[in-house]
Amino acid sequence: MQQTQAHSPGRDRDPFIDVIRALCVLAVISQHWLMPVLAYENGHLSTGNALASPGWWIVTWLTQVMPMVFFAGGAANFFSFRPTKSTRVWLRSRIARLLVPVVPLAAVWLLLPHVLIGAGVPEQPVLLAGRIAGQLLWFLAVYVLVVALTPVMYRWYRRYGWRVVGVLAVCALVVDVLRFEAGPAIGFVNALFVWLAVHQIGFHYADGGLRVRSGRPSAGLAAVGFGLTAAAVFFGPYPASMIGMPGAPVSNMSPPTALMLSLAVGQLGLWLTLKPVITRLAGRPSAAAVLRWCGTRFMTLYLWHMPALVMTAGIAIVGLGFSTPTPGSPMWFAVAPLWIGVSGIFLMCFTGVFGRFEFRRRSGTASEMGPGRIALAAVLSAGGLLGLAAQGFVFPGNPLAPVLWVALVLTGLLVVRERTVPEAVAGQGARIVPVQLGVRHEDAGDGNVRGEDSRTGSAGDEDVRTGNVRDGDVRAEDSRTGNVRAEDVPVLARHGSG
């Protein structure tokens, strides 16, 4: 039986990408919750890494899922950007949507460390918690820049195809050579070269460029990718672990090395091999409901899973004096489900409170904005996020530094924030307003009409619709026509005219 291992361009949505994103977020959360080896004594919280245990590095070849996160992001951005009528409107909306969930995180963590220290909590654990809460913002900083470059990368994809991936891979290898020979600082350039290359592979998948007719080619792809990774580890200068380890002279992730590209190929081949099973499972109503729920809260889950860990560790380690059992011991495996369960409860509470910032409806419509302002917003917000990732939300040597980093992020958000609907339009109530979906010439031939962000599922996934209106939710991407999106007009298809 033949099977198609690529997205079909005319389909309503690609559940395969939804599943990748959901399972990758779950893998990130689980790994971060199980990695810490913690002990508290005399006001000092010591930390270790369970994956530093002998032989555990092999686990990271599967659990280091950032390559797949950027791959899925590339596919989602391709689906969303392809039908758009205005690049500037797309960029403005996309960047704003990424930055909004950071606001409640910053509001809480700029104040919480000082409140805890003032209440008598030992300073060292609090400072560590404030640093951990901001540490993972590096991903958002890089992703904002990748999104800002998406229009350029899309044009290059259309013109040069796979050559773009090849050039980026060569650049990443050159940077690695300079990094090992001259110094580690140059390695941070690969944060763009590596992740842009993986993001570009997502374009090819979304456009049907990874189409195979059986599981053997994808299994072969996995073998090639993991084989190249193994060769680079055993015969080259790269460490075996795909995450940074305490005391290791080189990290494959911070900053990323070119090894992440071969790992991406191996993981992608594995995912494509499992695609028929994944898509069948994703088609079940219960699985689809979970994917929809996760899809509107991906960023919230990512941003708040470390604060959830901080809560669990604060109660169990600092408060009750518990210490992490030896990783791999029977006690460690016995305690792990309870540790994850408690952290999961805290995460669900945080998601219930702060998730509304991510999935709430916008009351305004994005409008045109100059490319200079969009670029300024991306650079400012990325710089602020990188500062928070490096220093955290509390920095004893310079207490104003976190405030400055947050101010940069907020400035970037304010630059691209969506404006409210004009009163003259809002006052029209529930009358039918002409809505014009973005139609591309290549889609007009087969009758498929595609609108940007025309579904209510995965936030940041504003992929594609084929002219089907679901739940009366119709959106027009381009505000230049004066049309109003359905998020500004209450359920027109059901209520009719006023």
Coordinates of C-alpha atoms in Angstrom, one line a residue:
M1 CA 0.0 0.0 0.0
Q2 CA 1.3 3.4 -0.9
Q3 CA 1.6 6.1 1.6
T4 CA 2.3 9.8 1.3
Q5 CA 4.8 11.1 3.8
A6 CA 4.3 14.8 3.1
H7 CA 1.6 17.3 3.7
S8 CA -1.0 17.5 0.9
P9 CA -1.3 21.1 0.0
G10 CA -5.0 21.0 -0.4
R11 CA -5.7 19.6 3.1
D12 CA -7.6 21.4 5.8
R13 CA -4.7 21.1 8.3
D14 CA -1.8 18.7 8.9
P15 CA -2.3 16.7 12.1
F16 CA 1.2 15.3 11.8
I17 CA 2.7 18.8 12.5
D18 CA 0.3 19.3 15.3
V19 CA 1.4 16.0 16.9
I20 CA 5.1 16.8 16.5
R21 CA 4.6 20.2 18.2
A22 CA 2.6 18.7 21.1
L23 CA 4.9 15.8 21.7
C24 CA 8.0 18.0 21.4
V25 CA 6.6 20.4 24.1
L26 CA 5.8 17.3 26.2
A27 CA 9.4 16.0 25.7
V28 CA 10.9 19.4 26.7
I29 CA 8.8 19.6 29.8
S30 CA 9.4 16.1 30.9
Q31 CA 13.2 16.3 30.3
H32 CA 13.5 19.6 32.2
W33 CA 11.5 18.2 35.2
L34 CA 13.5 15.0 35.4
M35 CA 17.0 16.3 34.7
P36 CA 17.7 18.2 38.0
V37 CA 19.5 16.5 40.8
L38 CA 18.8 18.7 43.8
A39 CA 19.9 18.9 47.4
Y40 CA 19.5 21.7 50.0
E41 CA 21.8 22.2 53.0
N42 CA 22.7 25.3 55.1
G43 CA 20.8 27.7 52.8
H44 CA 22.5 26.5 49.7
L45 CA 20.7 24.6 46.9
S46 CA 23.1 22.4 44.9
T47 CA 22.2 21.2 41.4
G48 CA 23.2 18.4 39.1
N49 CA 22.1 16.8 35.9
A50 CA 20.6 13.3 35.8
L51 CA 21.6 12.9 32.1
A52 CA 25.2 13.3 33.1
S53 CA 25.0 9.7 34.4
P54 CA 27.2 7.2 32.5
G55 CA 25.6 6.1 29.2
W56 CA 22.6 8.4 29.5
W57 CA 23.8 10.7 26.8
I58 CA 22.2 8.4 24.2
V59 CA 18.8 9.4 25.6
T60 CA 19.4 13.0 24.5
W61 CA 19.5 11.9 20.8
L62 CA 15.8 11.5 21.1
T63 CA 14.8 13.9 23.8
Q64 CA 16.7 16.9 22.4
V65 CA 13.7 17.9 20.3
M66 CA 14.6 21.5 19.4
P67 CA 15.4 20.4 15.8
M68 CA 11.9 19.1 15.4
V69 CA 10.4 22.3 17.1
F70 CA 12.1 24.5 14.4
F71 CA 11.1 22.0 11.7
A72 CA 7.4 22.1 12.8
G73 CA 7.6 25.9 13.1
G74 CA 8.9 26.1 9.5
A75 CA 6.0 24.0 8.2
A76 CA 3.5 26.1 10.2
N77 CA 5.0 29.4 9.0
F78 CA 4.9 28.1 5.4
F79 CA 1.3 27.2 5.7
S80 CA 0.5 30.6 7.2
F81 CA 2.6 32.8 5.1
R82 CA 1.9 31.3 1.6
P83 CA -1.6 32.6 1.3
T84 CA -1.0 36.0 2.9
K85 CA -1.6 39.1 0.9
S86 CA 0.5 41.4 3.1
T87 CA 4.0 40.4 4.4
R88 CA 4.0 43.3 6.8
V89 CA 0.6 42.4 8.3
W90 CA 1.7 38.8 8.7
L91 CA 4.9 39.8 10.4
R92 CA 3.2 42.2 12.7
S93 CA 0.6 39.8 13.8
R94 CA 3.0 36.9 14.2
I95 CA 5.6 38.7 16.3
A96 CA 3.0 40.2 18.5
R97 CA 1.4 36.8 19.1
L98 CA 4.8 35.4 20.2
L99 CA 5.5 38.2 22.6
V100 CA 2.2 38.6 24.4
P101 CA 2.6 35.5 26.6
V102 CA 5.9 36.9 28.0
V103 CA 4.1 39.8 29.6
P104 CA 2.6 37.9 32.6
L105 CA 5.8 35.9 33.1
A106 CA 7.8 39.1 33.4
A107 CA 5.3 40.8 35.6
V108 CA 5.4 37.9 38.1
W109 CA 9.1 37.2 38.1
L110 CA 10.3 40.8 38.3
L111 CA 8.6 41.1 41.6
L112 CA 8.5 37.6 43.1
P113 CA 12.2 37.1 43.9
H114 CA 12.2 40.4 45.9
V115 CA 9.0 39.4 47.7
L116 CA 10.4 36.0 48.7
I117 CA 13.8 37.4 49.9
G118 CA 11.9 40.1 51.9
A119 CA 9.8 37.3 53.5
G120 CA 12.9 35.6 54.7
V121 CA 13.5 32.9 52.1
P122 CA 17.2 32.2 51.7
E123 CA 18.7 34.3 48.9
Q124 CA 20.7 31.7 47.0
P125 CA 17.7 29.4 46.0
V126 CA 15.6 32.5 45.1
L127 CA 18.3 33.8 42.8
L128 CA 18.7 30.4 41.2
A129 CA 14.9 30.3 40.7
G130 CA 14.8 33.7 39.1
R131 CA 17.6 32.7 36.7
I132 CA 15.9 29.4 35.8
A133 CA 12.6 31.2 35.1
G134 CA 14.2 33.3 32.3
Q135 CA 16.7 30.8 31.0
L136 CA 14.5 29.2 28.4
L137 CA 13.6 32.5 26.8
W138 CA 16.6 31.9 24.4
F139 CA 14.3 29.9 22.2
L140 CA 11.8 32.6 21.9
A141 CA 14.5 35.2 21.1
V142 CA 15.8 33.0 18.3
Y143 CA 12.4 32.1 17.0
V144 CA 11.3 35.8 16.8
L145 CA 14.3 36.4 14.5
V146 CA 13.5 33.3 12.5
V147 CA 10.0 34.5 12.0
A148 CA 11.2 38.0 11.1
L149 CA 13.3 36.4 8.4
T150 CA 10.6 34.1 7.1
P151 CA 9.5 36.3 4.1
V152 CA 13.1 36.4 2.9
M153 CA 13.6 32.7 3.4
Y154 CA 10.3 32.0 1.6
R155 CA 11.5 33.9 -1.4
W156 CA 14.8 32.1 -1.4
Y157 CA 13.0 28.8 -1.0
R158 CA 10.9 29.5 -4.1
R159 CA 14.0 30.6 -6.1
Y160 CA 16.7 28.2 -4.9
G161 CA 15.0 25.3 -3.2
W162 CA 17.3 22.8 -1.4
R163 CA 20.4 25.0 -2.2
V164 CA 19.4 27.3 0.7
V165 CA 19.6 24.4 3.2
G166 CA 22.9 23.4 1.7
V167 CA 24.4 26.9 2.0
L168 CA 23.2 27.3 5.6
A169 CA 24.7 23.9 6.5
V170 CA 28.0 24.9 5.0
C171 CA 28.0 28.2 6.9
A172 CA 27.2 26.2 10.1
L173 CA 30.2 23.9 9.5
V174 CA 32.5 26.9 8.9
V175 CA 31.3 28.5 12.1
D176 CA 32.1 25.3 13.9
V177 CA 35.6 25.2 12.5
L178 CA 36.2 28.8 13.7
R179 CA 34.6 28.0 17.0
F180 CA 37.0 25.1 17.7
E181 CA 40.0 26.9 16.4
A182 CA 39.6 30.5 17.3
G183 CA 37.2 30.7 20.2
P184 CA 33.7 29.8 21.4
A185 CA 32.1 33.3 20.9
I186 CA 31.7 32.9 17.1
G187 CA 29.6 29.8 17.7
F188 CA 26.6 31.9 18.6
V189 CA 26.2 32.8 15.0
N190 CA 25.0 29.3 14.5
A191 CA 21.9 30.1 16.5
L192 CA 20.7 31.5 13.2
F193 CA 22.5 29.3 10.6
V194 CA 21.5 26.0 12.2
W195 CA 17.9 26.8 13.1
L196 CA 17.2 28.6 9.9
A197 CA 18.3 25.5 8.0
V198 CA 16.0 23.2 10.0
H199 CA 13.2 25.8 9.6
Q200 CA 13.8 25.7 5.9
I201 CA 13.4 21.9 5.8
G202 CA 10.0 22.5 7.3
F203 CA 9.2 24.6 4.2
H204 CA 10.0 21.6 2.0
Y205 CA 7.8 19.3 4.0
A206 CA 4.9 21.7 3.9
D207 CA 5.2 22.1 0.1
G208 CA 5.4 18.4 -0.5
G209 CA 9.1 18.2 -1.0
L210 CA 9.5 15.2 1.3
R211 CA 7.1 12.9 -0.5
V212 CA 7.9 9.2 -0.4
R213 CA 5.8 6.1 -1.2
S214 CA 6.8 3.7 1.6
G215 CA 8.4 3.7 5.0
R216 CA 11.8 2.5 3.7
P217 CA 13.1 5.8 2.4
S218 CA 12.2 7.6 5.7
A219 CA 13.8 4.8 7.7
G220 CA 16.8 5.2 5.5
L221 CA 16.8 8.9 6.2
A222 CA 16.8 8.2 9.9
A223 CA 19.7 5.9 9.5
V224 CA 21.7 8.4 7.5
G225 CA 21.0 11.2 10.0
F226 CA 21.8 9.3 13.1
G227 CA 24.8 7.6 11.3
L228 CA 26.3 11.0 10.5
T229 CA 25.7 12.2 14.0
A230 CA 27.5 9.1 15.4
A231 CA 30.4 9.6 13.1
A232 CA 30.8 13.2 14.0
V233 CA 30.8 12.3 17.7
F234 CA 33.2 9.4 17.6
F235 CA 35.6 10.8 15.0
G236 CA 35.1 14.5 15.4
P237 CA 35.3 17.2 18.1
Y238 CA 31.6 17.0 19.1
P239 CA 30.4 15.7 22.5
A240 CA 28.1 12.7 22.6
S241 CA 25.3 14.5 24.6
M242 CA 22.9 16.6 22.6
I243 CA 22.4 18.9 25.6
G244 CA 24.9 20.9 27.6
M245 CA 26.5 18.9 30.5
P246 CA 28.1 20.3 33.6
G247 CA 31.8 20.8 33.2
A248 CA 31.8 19.9 29.5
P249 CA 34.2 22.0 27.4
V250 CA 31.7 22.1 24.4
S251 CA 28.0 22.0 24.2
N252 CA 26.1 21.0 21.1
M253 CA 23.2 23.3 22.1
S254 CA 24.5 26.4 23.7
P255 CA 25.3 27.6 21.1
P256 CA 24.1 24.9 18.6
T257 CA 26.7 23.1 16.5
A258 CA 26.2 21.8 13.0
L259 CA 25.6 18.4 14.6
M260 CA 22.1 19.6 15.2
L261 CA 21.5 19.4 11.5
S262 CA 22.4 15.7 11.2
L263 CA 20.4 15.0 14.3
A264 CA 17.4 16.8 12.7
V265 CA 17.7 14.6 9.7
G266 CA 17.8 11.5 11.8
Q267 CA 14.8 12.5 14.0
L268 CA 12.8 13.7 10.9
G269 CA 13.3 10.3 9.3
L270 CA 12.1 8.6 12.4
W271 CA 9.0 10.8 12.6
L272 CA 8.2 10.3 8.9
T273 CA 8.5 6.5 9.4
L274 CA 5.9 6.7 12.2
K275 CA 3.7 9.2 10.4
P276 CA 0.9 6.7 9.3
V277 CA 0.5 5.6 12.9
I278 CA 0.6 9.1 14.2
T279 CA -2.0 10.5 11.8
R280 CA -4.4 7.6 12.6
L281 CA -4.1 8.3 16.3
A282 CA -4.5 12.1 15.8
G283 CA -7.7 11.4 13.9
R284 CA -9.4 10.1 17.1
P285 CA -11.8 12.6 18.7
S286 CA -10.0 12.5 22.1
A287 CA -6.6 13.0 20.5
A288 CA -7.9 15.8 18.4
A289 CA -9.4 17.5 21.4
V290 CA -6.1 17.3 23.3
L291 CA -4.3 18.8 20.2
R292 CA -6.7 21.7 20.0
W293 CA -6.3 22.4 23.7
C294 CA -2.5 22.3 23.5
G295 CA -2.4 24.2 20.2
T296 CA -3.8 27.3 21.8
R297 CA -1.4 27.1 24.8
F298 CA 1.9 25.9 23.5
M299 CA 3.8 29.0 24.5
T300 CA 2.2 29.2 27.9
L301 CA 3.1 25.6 28.6
Y302 CA 6.7 26.2 27.5
L303 CA 7.2 29.5 29.5
W304 CA 5.6 28.3 32.7
H305 CA 6.9 24.7 33.0
M306 CA 10.1 25.9 34.7
P307 CA 8.3 28.0 37.3
A308 CA 6.2 24.9 38.0
L309 CA 9.4 23.0 38.6
V310 CA 10.5 25.8 40.9
M311 CA 7.4 25.5 42.9
T312 CA 7.8 21.7 43.3
A313 CA 11.5 22.0 44.2
G314 CA 10.8 24.9 46.6
I315 CA 8.3 22.9 48.6
A316 CA 10.0 19.5 48.5
I317 CA 13.7 20.3 48.4
V318 CA 13.9 23.6 50.3
G319 CA 10.8 23.3 52.5
L320 CA 10.7 19.6 53.3
G321 CA 14.4 18.8 53.0
F322 CA 14.0 16.1 50.4
S323 CA 16.9 15.3 48.1
T324 CA 16.8 13.8 44.6
P325 CA 17.6 10.1 44.7
T326 CA 20.6 8.8 42.7
P327 CA 19.5 8.9 39.0
G328 CA 18.7 5.5 37.7
S329 CA 18.1 4.0 41.2
P330 CA 14.9 2.2 42.1
M331 CA 14.0 5.1 44.4
W332 CA 14.6 7.6 41.6
F333 CA 12.2 5.8 39.3
A334 CA 9.7 5.5 42.1
V335 CA 9.7 9.2 42.9
A336 CA 9.7 10.4 39.3
P337 CA 5.9 10.0 38.7
L338 CA 5.1 11.9 41.9
W339 CA 7.6 14.6 41.0
I340 CA 6.1 15.0 37.5
G341 CA 2.6 14.8 38.9
V342 CA 3.0 17.6 41.4
S343 CA 4.8 19.8 38.8
G344 CA 2.0 19.0 36.3
I345 CA -0.6 20.3 38.8
F346 CA 1.3 23.6 39.2
L347 CA 1.7 23.9 35.4
M348 CA -2.1 23.4 34.9
C349 CA -2.8 26.0 37.5
F350 CA -0.4 28.5 35.8
T351 CA -1.9 27.6 32.4
G352 CA -5.4 28.2 33.6
V353 CA -4.4 31.6 34.9
F354 CA -2.0 32.9 32.3
G355 CA -3.1 30.9 29.2
R356 CA -5.7 33.4 28.4
F357 CA -3.0 35.9 27.3
E358 CA -2.1 33.5 24.5
F359 CA -5.4 32.3 23.2
R360 CA -7.7 35.2 23.9
R361 CA -9.3 36.9 20.9
R362 CA -7.8 40.1 19.8
S363 CA -10.2 43.0 19.7
G364 CA -8.3 44.7 16.8
T365 CA -7.1 44.1 13.3
A366 CA -3.4 44.2 12.3
S367 CA -2.7 46.9 9.8
E368 CA 0.2 47.8 7.6
M369 CA 3.5 48.8 9.2
G370 CA 6.8 49.9 7.7
P371 CA 9.5 47.2 7.5
G372 CA 11.8 49.3 9.5
R373 CA 9.5 49.3 12.5
I374 CA 8.9 45.6 12.2
A375 CA 12.7 45.0 12.1
L376 CA 13.1 47.3 15.1
A377 CA 10.5 45.3 17.1
A378 CA 12.2 42.0 16.3
V379 CA 15.6 43.2 17.2
L380 CA 14.5 44.9 20.4
S381 CA 12.4 42.0 21.6
A382 CA 15.0 39.4 20.7
G383 CA 17.7 41.4 22.5
G384 CA 15.6 41.7 25.6
L385 CA 14.7 38.0 25.6
L386 CA 18.4 37.0 25.2
G387 CA 19.3 39.3 28.1
L388 CA 16.7 37.6 30.3
A389 CA 17.9 34.2 29.2
A390 CA 21.5 35.0 30.1
Q391 CA 20.9 36.8 33.4
G392 CA 17.4 35.8 34.6
F393 CA 14.8 38.0 36.2
V394 CA 17.0 38.9 39.1
F395 CA 20.6 39.9 38.9
P396 CA 22.3 40.8 42.2
G397 CA 25.1 42.8 40.7
N398 CA 22.8 45.1 38.7
P399 CA 19.1 44.9 39.9
L400 CA 18.0 47.2 37.1
A401 CA 19.3 44.9 34.3
P402 CA 16.2 42.6 34.3
V403 CA 14.0 45.7 34.1
L404 CA 15.9 46.9 31.1
W405 CA 15.6 43.6 29.3
V406 CA 11.9 43.4 30.0
A407 CA 11.5 47.0 28.8
L408 CA 13.1 46.1 25.5
V409 CA 10.7 43.2 25.1
L410 CA 7.7 45.4 25.9
T411 CA 8.9 48.1 23.6
G412 CA 9.1 45.6 20.8
L413 CA 5.6 44.4 21.6
L414 CA 4.2 47.9 21.7
V415 CA 5.7 48.6 18.3
V416 CA 3.9 45.7 16.6
R417 CA 0.8 45.6 18.8
E418 CA -2.6 45.4 17.1
R419 CA -4.8 48.5 17.2
T420 CA -8.4 48.4 18.2
V421 CA -11.2 48.4 15.7
P422 CA -12.4 52.0 14.8
E423 CA -15.5 53.0 16.6
A424 CA -17.4 53.5 13.3
V425 CA -16.8 49.9 12.4
A426 CA -17.3 48.5 15.9
G427 CA -20.6 50.3 16.2
Q428 CA -22.1 48.4 13.3
G429 CA -22.8 45.5 15.7
A430 CA -23.7 42.2 14.1
R431 CA -24.5 43.3 10.6
I432 CA -22.9 41.3 7.9
V433 CA -19.6 42.8 6.9
P434 CA -18.0 41.9 3.6
V435 CA -15.1 39.5 4.3
Q436 CA -12.5 38.8 1.6
L437 CA -10.2 35.8 2.1
G438 CA -6.7 35.9 0.7
V439 CA -6.8 33.9 -2.6
R440 CA -3.6 33.0 -4.4
H441 CA -3.6 32.4 -8.1
E442 CA -2.3 28.9 -7.7
D443 CA -5.2 28.1 -5.4
A444 CA -7.9 29.6 -7.5
G445 CA -7.6 26.8 -10.1
D446 CA -8.7 24.1 -7.7
G447 CA -11.3 26.1 -5.9
N448 CA -9.3 26.2 -2.6
V449 CA -9.6 29.5 -0.8
R450 CA -7.0 30.1 1.9
G451 CA -7.1 32.7 4.6
E452 CA -4.4 33.6 7.1
D453 CA -5.1 32.2 10.5
S454 CA -8.5 30.9 9.5
R455 CA -8.9 28.4 12.3
T456 CA -9.1 28.5 16.0
G457 CA -6.8 25.7 16.7
S458 CA -3.1 25.9 17.3
A459 CA -1.9 29.4 18.4
G460 CA 0.8 30.5 16.1
D461 CA -0.2 27.8 13.7
E462 CA -2.5 30.1 11.5
D463 CA -2.1 27.6 8.7
V464 CA -4.6 27.0 6.0
R465 CA -8.2 26.5 5.3
T466 CA -9.7 25.4 2.0
G467 CA -12.7 27.6 2.0
N468 CA -14.5 25.8 4.8
V469 CA -15.9 28.0 7.5
R470 CA -15.8 26.4 10.9
D471 CA -17.9 27.6 13.8
G472 CA -18.8 30.7 11.8
D473 CA -15.2 31.9 12.1
V474 CA -14.2 33.8 9.1
R475 CA -11.1 36.0 9.0
A476 CA -9.7 38.4 6.5
E477 CA -6.0 38.8 6.6
D478 CA -5.6 42.2 4.9
S479 CA -7.0 45.1 6.7
R480 CA -6.3 47.4 3.8
T481 CA -9.6 46.4 2.2
G482 CA -11.4 47.8 5.3
N483 CA -12.9 44.4 6.0
V484 CA -13.3 43.1 9.5
R485 CA -12.2 39.7 10.8
A486 CA -14.8 37.5 12.4
E487 CA -13.0 37.9 15.7
D488 CA -14.3 41.5 15.4
V489 CA -17.8 40.5 14.3
P490 CA -19.8 38.1 16.4
V491 CA -20.4 34.7 14.6
L492 CA -21.8 36.2 11.4
A493 CA -22.5 32.9 9.8
R494 CA -24.9 31.8 12.5
H495 CA -26.5 35.1 13.5
G496 CA -26.9 36.7 10.2
S497 CA -27.6 40.5 9.9
G498 CA -28.5 42.7 12.8

